[in-house]
Amino acid sequence: MYKNKKVVAVMPAYNAAQTLVKTYESIMEQDVVDLVVVVDDASRDETVRIARDLPNTLVHVHEKNKGYGANQKTCYRLAMEAGGDIIIMVHPDYQYTPKLIPAMASLIGNGLYPCVLGSRILGGYAVKGGMPVWRYASNRFLTLAGNLLLGSKLSEFHTGYRAFSRELLERLPLEQNSDDFVFDNQMLAQILWMGEQIAEVSCPTQYSPGASSINFVRSVIYGFGCLHTGLRFRLAKMDLLASPLFPSSD
């Protein structure tokens, strides 16, 4: 609990058996999280068996692989059904340190921001932590393009370390979003569309052999998806396009 608010950590998992316990233990060491939700997207390893042995953990299994975005939709739905007031997504590959959970929860729990991102770019941790140079370059380009199209000033759009207030998640039309990786970008665009503020905290990262990562081809598809989302946002702002991603407030 944080100031009588229930804190739920969600982990969208796929073949995370090697690092799941390490991530879980680090999450619980922060003494803030009340419940962990693990949604397995039809893993081929022992992820489900391991998750079911973890205390204070709700495990949900997709019988077939639905995609990273679909996994998050299930994560947030289950977290809210469990009474979560502050919902924090932590990847189970230990790429992002759970030690920032108390700081992120406090920014939400004190009513300062409805959304907090753990940025690998602030502080210059990305390349030091092992991010490939080509991935870093594409991250910077897509973030620049996103800021221009969405009118924001974020250091990074593409982090998987995120915290949300329940009230914000309830307002977002998440079911309209992609079931693939571009879900992340669409979600942030929707938050900005609503005029909400997004905070960032500097986050050291670690790219290890067990860390999840999409390949180059899927990264290219993701990149074009982000640009497409930004263009739809800008056109909708100019009243030149109606989009279910960005519903009118009228």
PDB file of C-alpha atoms in Angstrom:
ATOM      1  CA  MET A   1       0.000   0.000   0.000  1.00  0.00           C
ATOM      2  CA  TYR A   2       1.006   3.582  -0.553  1.00  0.00           C
ATOM      3  CA  LYS A   3      -1.062   6.094   1.441  1.00  0.00           C
ATOM      4  CA  ASN A   4      -3.967   3.617   1.576  1.00  0.00           C
ATOM      5  CA  LYS A   5      -3.749   3.032  -2.178  1.00  0.00           C
ATOM      6  CA  LYS A   6      -3.336  -0.533  -3.386  1.00  0.00           C
ATOM      7  CA  VAL A   7      -0.236  -0.985  -5.532  1.00  0.00           C
ATOM      8  CA  VAL A   8      -0.287  -3.707  -8.179  1.00  0.00           C
ATOM      9  CA  ALA A   9       2.720  -4.654 -10.308  1.00  0.00           C
ATOM     10  CA  VAL A  10       1.898  -6.249 -13.649  1.00  0.00           C
ATOM     11  CA  MET A  11       4.314  -8.365 -15.648  1.00  0.00           C
ATOM     12  CA  PRO A  12       3.476  -9.201 -19.280  1.00  0.00           C
ATOM     13  CA  ALA A  13       5.417 -12.427 -19.657  1.00  0.00           C
ATOM     14  CA  TYR A  14       6.638 -14.489 -22.576  1.00  0.00           C
ATOM     15  CA  ASN A  15       9.363 -17.114 -22.074  1.00  0.00           C
ATOM     16  CA  ALA A  16      10.523 -15.349 -18.911  1.00  0.00           C
ATOM     17  CA  ALA A  17      11.450 -18.409 -16.844  1.00  0.00           C
ATOM     18  CA  GLN A  18      15.123 -17.429 -16.459  1.00  0.00           C
ATOM     19  CA  THR A  19      14.502 -14.029 -14.887  1.00  0.00           C
ATOM     20  CA  LEU A  20      10.966 -14.123 -13.467  1.00  0.00           C
ATOM     21  CA  VAL A  21      11.894 -15.039  -9.887  1.00  0.00           C
ATOM     22  CA  LYS A  22      14.717 -12.482  -9.746  1.00  0.00           C
ATOM     23  CA  THR A  23      12.381  -9.741 -10.967  1.00  0.00           C
ATOM     24  CA  TYR A  24       9.591 -10.797  -8.592  1.00  0.00           C
ATOM     25  CA  GLU A  25      11.892 -10.889  -5.560  1.00  0.00           C
ATOM     26  CA  SER A  26      13.233  -7.427  -6.349  1.00  0.00           C
ATOM     27  CA  ILE A  27       9.676  -6.099  -6.723  1.00  0.00           C
ATOM     28  CA  MET A  28       8.598  -7.441  -3.342  1.00  0.00           C
ATOM     29  CA  GLU A  29      11.782  -6.180  -1.651  1.00  0.00           C
ATOM     30  CA  GLN A  30      10.514  -2.634  -2.213  1.00  0.00           C
ATOM     31  CA  ASP A  31       7.768  -3.187   0.423  1.00  0.00           C
ATOM     32  CA  VAL A  32       5.213  -1.235  -1.595  1.00  0.00           C
ATOM     33  CA  VAL A  33       3.541  -3.747  -3.906  1.00  0.00           C
ATOM     34  CA  ASP A  34       0.470  -5.590  -2.609  1.00  0.00           C
ATOM     35  CA  LEU A  35      -0.126  -7.888  -5.564  1.00  0.00           C
ATOM     36  CA  VAL A  36       1.768  -9.068  -8.635  1.00  0.00           C
ATOM     37  CA  VAL A  37      -0.150  -9.950 -11.798  1.00  0.00           C
ATOM     38  CA  VAL A  38       1.625 -12.189 -14.301  1.00  0.00           C
ATOM     39  CA  VAL A  39      -0.023 -12.622 -17.694  1.00  0.00           C
ATOM     40  CA  ASP A  40       1.648 -15.327 -19.748  1.00  0.00           C
ATOM     41  CA  ASP A  41       1.296 -15.055 -23.518  1.00  0.00           C
ATOM     42  CA  ALA A  42       1.556 -18.787 -24.345  1.00  0.00           C
ATOM     43  CA  SER A  43       5.175 -19.229 -23.303  1.00  0.00           C
ATOM     44  CA  ARG A  44       7.068 -22.314 -24.410  1.00  0.00           C
ATOM     45  CA  ASP A  45       9.159 -22.555 -21.244  1.00  0.00           C
ATOM     46  CA  GLU A  46       8.416 -22.941 -17.525  1.00  0.00           C
ATOM     47  CA  THR A  47       7.147 -19.381 -16.965  1.00  0.00           C
ATOM     48  CA  VAL A  48       3.631 -20.425 -15.878  1.00  0.00           C
ATOM     49  CA  ARG A  49       4.776 -23.142 -13.492  1.00  0.00           C
ATOM     50  CA  ILE A  50       7.248 -20.779 -11.828  1.00  0.00           C
ATOM     51  CA  ALA A  51       4.736 -17.923 -11.611  1.00  0.00           C
ATOM     52  CA  ARG A  52       2.136 -20.121  -9.927  1.00  0.00           C
ATOM     53  CA  ASP A  53       4.580 -20.828  -7.088  1.00  0.00           C
ATOM     54  CA  LEU A  54       5.092 -17.147  -6.280  1.00  0.00           C
ATOM     55  CA  PRO A  55       3.230 -15.728  -3.237  1.00  0.00           C
ATOM     56  CA  ASN A  56       0.795 -12.821  -3.646  1.00  0.00           C
ATOM     57  CA  THR A  57       0.697 -13.435  -7.375  1.00  0.00           C
ATOM     58  CA  LEU A  58      -2.266 -13.673  -9.729  1.00  0.00           C
ATOM     59  CA  VAL A  59      -1.426 -15.711 -12.825  1.00  0.00           C
ATOM     60  CA  HIS A  60      -3.408 -15.575 -16.057  1.00  0.00           C
ATOM     61  CA  VAL A  61      -2.540 -17.608 -19.153  1.00  0.00           C
ATOM     62  CA  HIS A  62      -3.350 -16.821 -22.767  1.00  0.00           C
ATOM     63  CA  GLU A  63      -3.935 -20.169 -24.438  1.00  0.00           C
ATOM     64  CA  LYS A  64      -2.457 -18.785 -27.662  1.00  0.00           C
ATOM     65  CA  ASN A  65      -0.002 -15.988 -28.277  1.00  0.00           C
ATOM     66  CA  LYS A  66      -1.997 -12.766 -28.641  1.00  0.00           C
ATOM     67  CA  GLY A  67       0.809 -10.207 -28.742  1.00  0.00           C
ATOM     68  CA  TYR A  68       2.469  -7.737 -26.395  1.00  0.00           C
ATOM     69  CA  GLY A  69      -0.332  -5.189 -26.610  1.00  0.00           C
ATOM     70  CA  ALA A  70      -3.023  -7.778 -25.935  1.00  0.00           C
ATOM     71  CA  ASN A  71      -0.989  -8.987 -22.967  1.00  0.00           C
ATOM     72  CA  GLN A  72      -0.961  -5.476 -21.484  1.00  0.00           C
ATOM     73  CA  LYS A  73      -4.712  -5.117 -21.993  1.00  0.00           C
ATOM     74  CA  THR A  74      -5.217  -8.236 -19.886  1.00  0.00           C
ATOM     75  CA  CYS A  75      -2.680  -7.027 -17.306  1.00  0.00           C
ATOM     76  CA  TYR A  76      -4.422  -3.711 -16.711  1.00  0.00           C
ATOM     77  CA  ARG A  77      -7.899  -5.258 -16.690  1.00  0.00           C
ATOM     78  CA  LEU A  78      -6.918  -7.821 -14.054  1.00  0.00           C
ATOM     79  CA  ALA A  79      -5.052  -5.240 -11.973  1.00  0.00           C
ATOM     80  CA  MET A  80      -8.117  -3.002 -11.818  1.00  0.00           C
ATOM     81  CA  GLU A  81     -10.440  -5.938 -11.134  1.00  0.00           C
ATOM     82  CA  ALA A  82      -8.168  -6.765  -8.179  1.00  0.00           C
ATOM     83  CA  GLY A  83      -8.696  -3.264  -6.792  1.00  0.00           C
ATOM     84  CA  GLY A  84      -5.410  -1.701  -7.868  1.00  0.00           C
ATOM     85  CA  ASP A  85      -5.157   2.071  -7.394  1.00  0.00           C
ATOM     86  CA  ILE A  86      -1.575   2.375  -8.652  1.00  0.00           C
ATOM     87  CA  ILE A  87      -0.613  -0.023 -11.437  1.00  0.00           C
ATOM     88  CA  ILE A  88       3.033  -0.411 -12.413  1.00  0.00           C
ATOM     89  CA  MET A  89       4.251  -2.435 -15.391  1.00  0.00           C
ATOM     90  CA  VAL A  90       7.610  -4.142 -14.917  1.00  0.00           C
ATOM     91  CA  HIS A  91       9.030  -6.429 -17.586  1.00  0.00           C
ATOM     92  CA  PRO A  92       9.930  -9.823 -16.086  1.00  0.00           C
ATOM     93  CA  ASP A  93      13.278  -9.942 -17.919  1.00  0.00           C
ATOM     94  CA  TYR A  94      14.922  -7.654 -15.312  1.00  0.00           C
ATOM     95  CA  GLN A  95      15.883  -5.109 -17.950  1.00  0.00           C
ATOM     96  CA  TYR A  96      14.415  -2.376 -15.706  1.00  0.00           C
ATOM     97  CA  THR A  97      15.289  -2.262 -12.019  1.00  0.00           C
ATOM     98  CA  PRO A  98      12.243  -2.600  -9.713  1.00  0.00           C
ATOM     99  CA  LYS A  99      14.043  -0.365  -7.204  1.00  0.00           C
ATOM    100  CA  LEU A 100      12.307   2.644  -8.759  1.00  0.00           C
ATOM    101  CA  ILE A 101       8.838   1.336  -7.862  1.00  0.00           C
ATOM    102  CA  PRO A 102       8.577   3.333  -4.586  1.00  0.00           C
ATOM    103  CA  ALA A 103       9.501   6.578  -6.375  1.00  0.00           C
ATOM    104  CA  MET A 104       7.068   5.956  -9.213  1.00  0.00           C
ATOM    105  CA  ALA A 105       4.287   4.955  -6.810  1.00  0.00           C
ATOM    106  CA  SER A 106       4.832   8.111  -4.744  1.00  0.00           C
ATOM    107  CA  LEU A 107       4.474  10.401  -7.777  1.00  0.00           C
ATOM    108  CA  ILE A 108       1.133   8.753  -8.558  1.00  0.00           C
ATOM    109  CA  GLY A 109      -0.037   8.256  -4.976  1.00  0.00           C
ATOM    110  CA  ASN A 110       0.566  11.876  -4.028  1.00  0.00           C
ATOM    111  CA  GLY A 111      -1.549  13.030  -6.935  1.00  0.00           C
ATOM    112  CA  LEU A 112       1.331  14.731  -8.745  1.00  0.00           C
ATOM    113  CA  TYR A 113       1.041  12.800 -12.017  1.00  0.00           C
ATOM    114  CA  PRO A 114      -1.307  10.144 -13.433  1.00  0.00           C
ATOM    115  CA  CYS A 115       1.487   8.504 -15.450  1.00  0.00           C
ATOM    116  CA  VAL A 116       5.191   7.988 -14.747  1.00  0.00           C
ATOM    117  CA  LEU A 117       7.785   6.522 -17.120  1.00  0.00           C
ATOM    118  CA  GLY A 118      11.164   5.022 -16.285  1.00  0.00           C
ATOM    119  CA  SER A 119      13.406   6.605 -18.928  1.00  0.00           C
ATOM    120  CA  ARG A 120      16.577   4.898 -20.086  1.00  0.00           C
ATOM    121  CA  ILE A 121      17.654   8.061 -21.882  1.00  0.00           C
ATOM    122  CA  LEU A 122      17.682  10.450 -18.910  1.00  0.00           C
ATOM    123  CA  GLY A 123      21.119  10.177 -17.321  1.00  0.00           C
ATOM    124  CA  GLY A 124      22.641   8.470 -20.372  1.00  0.00           C
ATOM    125  CA  TYR A 125      22.059   4.921 -19.131  1.00  0.00           C
ATOM    126  CA  ALA A 126      20.832   3.306 -22.341  1.00  0.00           C
ATOM    127  CA  VAL A 127      24.059   2.595 -24.219  1.00  0.00           C
ATOM    128  CA  LYS A 128      25.973   2.073 -20.968  1.00  0.00           C
ATOM    129  CA  GLY A 129      23.423  -0.567 -20.048  1.00  0.00           C
ATOM    130  CA  GLY A 130      23.984  -2.448 -23.294  1.00  0.00           C
ATOM    131  CA  MET A 131      21.373  -0.990 -25.675  1.00  0.00           C
ATOM    132  CA  PRO A 132      22.586  -1.621 -29.254  1.00  0.00           C
ATOM    133  CA  VAL A 133      23.676   1.557 -31.014  1.00  0.00           C
ATOM    134  CA  TRP A 134      21.187   1.056 -33.870  1.00  0.00           C
ATOM    135  CA  ARG A 135      18.372   0.695 -31.363  1.00  0.00           C
ATOM    136  CA  TYR A 136      19.505   3.799 -29.487  1.00  0.00           C
ATOM    137  CA  ALA A 137      19.607   5.815 -32.719  1.00  0.00           C
ATOM    138  CA  SER A 138      16.127   4.692 -33.743  1.00  0.00           C
ATOM    139  CA  ASN A 139      14.846   5.443 -30.235  1.00  0.00           C
ATOM    140  CA  ARG A 140      16.140   8.999 -30.448  1.00  0.00           C
ATOM    141  CA  PHE A 141      14.702   9.554 -33.942  1.00  0.00           C
ATOM    142  CA  LEU A 142      11.274   8.159 -33.090  1.00  0.00           C
ATOM    143  CA  THR A 143      11.146  10.108 -29.826  1.00  0.00           C
ATOM    144  CA  LEU A 144      12.004  13.334 -31.668  1.00  0.00           C
ATOM    145  CA  ALA A 145       9.316  12.632 -34.254  1.00  0.00           C
ATOM    146  CA  GLY A 146       6.832  11.737 -31.520  1.00  0.00           C
ATOM    147  CA  ASN A 147       7.492  14.942 -29.595  1.00  0.00           C
ATOM    148  CA  LEU A 148       7.021  17.019 -32.740  1.00  0.00           C
ATOM    149  CA  LEU A 149       3.790  15.292 -33.753  1.00  0.00           C
ATOM    150  CA  LEU A 150       2.284  15.011 -30.279  1.00  0.00           C
ATOM    151  CA  GLY A 151       3.461  18.338 -28.890  1.00  0.00           C
ATOM    152  CA  SER A 152       5.282  16.722 -25.969  1.00  0.00           C
ATOM    153  CA  LYS A 153       8.786  16.934 -24.468  1.00  0.00           C
ATOM    154  CA  LEU A 154       9.498  13.382 -23.367  1.00  0.00           C
ATOM    155  CA  SER A 155      13.023  11.976 -23.313  1.00  0.00           C
ATOM    156  CA  GLU A 156      11.741   8.556 -24.373  1.00  0.00           C
ATOM    157  CA  PHE A 157       8.486   7.096 -25.709  1.00  0.00           C
ATOM    158  CA  HIS A 158       9.709   3.516 -25.910  1.00  0.00           C
ATOM    159  CA  THR A 159      10.355   2.423 -22.341  1.00  0.00           C
ATOM    160  CA  GLY A 160       8.469  -0.572 -20.996  1.00  0.00           C
ATOM    161  CA  TYR A 161       8.647   0.687 -17.392  1.00  0.00           C
ATOM    162  CA  ARG A 162       5.407   2.545 -16.683  1.00  0.00           C
ATOM    163  CA  ALA A 163       3.146   3.471 -13.780  1.00  0.00           C
ATOM    164  CA  PHE A 164      -0.475   4.610 -13.979  1.00  0.00           C
ATOM    165  CA  SER A 165      -3.255   5.742 -11.723  1.00  0.00           C
ATOM    166  CA  ARG A 166      -6.424   3.686 -11.815  1.00  0.00           C
ATOM    167  CA  GLU A 167      -8.418   6.779 -12.755  1.00  0.00           C
ATOM    168  CA  LEU A 168      -6.297   7.306 -15.869  1.00  0.00           C
ATOM    169  CA  LEU A 169      -6.484   3.683 -17.035  1.00  0.00           C
ATOM    170  CA  GLU A 170     -10.267   3.706 -16.674  1.00  0.00           C
ATOM    171  CA  ARG A 171     -10.494   6.643 -19.088  1.00  0.00           C
ATOM    172  CA  LEU A 172      -8.219   5.275 -21.819  1.00  0.00           C
ATOM    173  CA  PRO A 173      -9.842   3.468 -24.801  1.00  0.00           C
ATOM    174  CA  LEU A 174      -7.242   0.707 -24.624  1.00  0.00           C
ATOM    175  CA  GLU A 175      -9.346  -1.857 -26.489  1.00  0.00           C
ATOM    176  CA  GLN A 176      -9.040   0.335 -29.591  1.00  0.00           C
ATOM    177  CA  ASN A 177      -5.277  -0.079 -29.552  1.00  0.00           C
ATOM    178  CA  SER A 178      -3.101  -2.576 -31.377  1.00  0.00           C
ATOM    179  CA  ASP A 179      -2.400  -6.005 -29.897  1.00  0.00           C
ATOM    180  CA  ASP A 180       1.229  -5.649 -31.039  1.00  0.00           C
ATOM    181  CA  PHE A 181       4.187  -3.610 -29.770  1.00  0.00           C
ATOM    182  CA  VAL A 182       2.873  -0.251 -31.038  1.00  0.00           C
ATOM    183  CA  PHE A 183       0.288  -0.468 -28.224  1.00  0.00           C
ATOM    184  CA  ASP A 184       2.875   1.248 -26.002  1.00  0.00           C
ATOM    185  CA  ASN A 185       3.119   4.267 -28.283  1.00  0.00           C
ATOM    186  CA  GLN A 186      -0.629   4.494 -28.820  1.00  0.00           C
ATOM    187  CA  MET A 187      -1.228   4.473 -25.080  1.00  0.00           C
ATOM    188  CA  LEU A 188       1.073   7.437 -24.455  1.00  0.00           C
ATOM    189  CA  ALA A 189      -0.467   9.301 -27.396  1.00  0.00           C
ATOM    190  CA  GLN A 190      -3.911   8.787 -25.865  1.00  0.00           C
ATOM    191  CA  ILE A 191      -2.733  10.143 -22.508  1.00  0.00           C
ATOM    192  CA  LEU A 192      -1.384  13.256 -24.215  1.00  0.00           C
ATOM    193  CA  TRP A 193      -4.597  13.532 -26.263  1.00  0.00           C
ATOM    194  CA  MET A 194      -6.501  13.820 -22.992  1.00  0.00           C
ATOM    195  CA  GLY A 195      -4.240  16.655 -21.876  1.00  0.00           C
ATOM    196  CA  GLU A 196      -2.728  14.653 -19.025  1.00  0.00           C
ATOM    197  CA  GLN A 197       0.855  15.095 -17.847  1.00  0.00           C
ATOM    198  CA  ILE A 198       3.494  12.376 -18.046  1.00  0.00           C
ATOM    199  CA  ALA A 199       6.417  12.349 -15.600  1.00  0.00           C
ATOM    200  CA  GLU A 200       9.768  10.647 -16.143  1.00  0.00           C
ATOM    201  CA  VAL A 201      12.376   9.250 -13.767  1.00  0.00           C
ATOM    202  CA  SER A 202      15.892   8.260 -14.774  1.00  0.00           C
ATOM    203  CA  CYS A 203      16.196   4.484 -14.993  1.00  0.00           C
ATOM    204  CA  PRO A 204      19.380   2.406 -15.310  1.00  0.00           C
ATOM    205  CA  THR A 205      18.869  -0.619 -17.526  1.00  0.00           C
ATOM    206  CA  GLN A 206      20.556  -3.920 -18.159  1.00  0.00           C
ATOM    207  CA  TYR A 207      20.514  -5.816 -21.424  1.00  0.00           C
ATOM    208  CA  SER A 208      21.298  -9.416 -20.547  1.00  0.00           C
ATOM    209  CA  PRO A 209      21.063 -12.673 -22.556  1.00  0.00           C
ATOM    210  CA  GLY A 210      17.691 -13.302 -20.881  1.00  0.00           C
ATOM    211  CA  ALA A 211      16.275  -9.882 -21.717  1.00  0.00           C
ATOM    212  CA  SER A 212      13.405  -9.759 -24.183  1.00  0.00           C
ATOM    213  CA  SER A 213      13.891  -7.832 -27.402  1.00  0.00           C
ATOM    214  CA  ILE A 214      12.193  -7.608 -30.780  1.00  0.00           C
ATOM    215  CA  ASN A 215      14.217  -8.286 -33.907  1.00  0.00           C
ATOM    216  CA  PHE A 216      15.215  -5.720 -36.522  1.00  0.00           C
ATOM    217  CA  VAL A 217      12.315  -6.387 -38.894  1.00  0.00           C
ATOM    218  CA  ARG A 218       9.705  -6.062 -36.146  1.00  0.00           C
ATOM    219  CA  SER A 219      11.492  -2.966 -34.888  1.00  0.00           C
ATOM    220  CA  VAL A 220      11.064  -1.385 -38.326  1.00  0.00           C
ATOM    221  CA  ILE A 221       7.362  -2.279 -38.317  1.00  0.00           C
ATOM    222  CA  TYR A 222       7.077  -0.811 -34.829  1.00  0.00           C
ATOM    223  CA  GLY A 223       8.813   2.371 -35.948  1.00  0.00           C
ATOM    224  CA  PHE A 224       6.421   2.928 -38.832  1.00  0.00           C
ATOM    225  CA  GLY A 225       3.540   2.189 -36.471  1.00  0.00           C
ATOM    226  CA  CYS A 226       4.733   4.930 -34.114  1.00  0.00           C
ATOM    227  CA  LEU A 227       4.965   7.436 -36.974  1.00  0.00           C
ATOM    228  CA  HIS A 228       1.498   6.423 -38.134  1.00  0.00           C
ATOM    229  CA  THR A 229       0.125   6.945 -34.620  1.00  0.00           C
ATOM    230  CA  GLY A 230       1.709  10.383 -34.425  1.00  0.00           C
ATOM    231  CA  LEU A 231       0.280  11.406 -37.789  1.00  0.00           C
ATOM    232  CA  ARG A 232      -3.196  10.225 -36.796  1.00  0.00           C
ATOM    233  CA  PHE A 233      -2.905  12.217 -33.582  1.00  0.00           C
ATOM    234  CA  ARG A 234      -1.875  15.384 -35.428  1.00  0.00           C
ATOM    235  CA  LEU A 235      -4.595  15.035 -38.070  1.00  0.00           C
ATOM    236  CA  ALA A 236      -7.207  14.408 -35.376  1.00  0.00           C
ATOM    237  CA  LYS A 237      -6.050  17.532 -33.537  1.00  0.00           C
ATOM    238  CA  MET A 238      -6.549  19.488 -36.778  1.00  0.00           C
ATOM    239  CA  ASP A 239     -10.053  17.996 -37.181  1.00  0.00           C
ATOM    240  CA  LEU A 240      -8.947  16.380 -40.437  1.00  0.00           C
ATOM    241  CA  LEU A 241      -9.371  12.797 -39.242  1.00  0.00           C
ATOM    242  CA  ALA A 242     -11.743  10.933 -36.950  1.00  0.00           C
ATOM    243  CA  SER A 243      -9.992   8.118 -35.087  1.00  0.00           C
ATOM    244  CA  PRO A 244     -11.253   5.686 -32.431  1.00  0.00           C
ATOM    245  CA  LEU A 245      -7.818   5.990 -30.831  1.00  0.00           C
ATOM    246  CA  PHE A 246      -8.458   9.648 -30.140  1.00  0.00           C
ATOM    247  CA  PRO A 247     -12.169  10.125 -29.385  1.00  0.00           C
ATOM    248  CA  SER A 248     -13.671  13.586 -29.446  1.00  0.00           C
ATOM    249  CA  SER A 249     -14.480  15.140 -26.066  1.00  0.00           C
ATOM    250  CA  ASP A 250     -17.612  16.791 -27.532  1.00  0.00           C
TER     251      ASP A 250
END
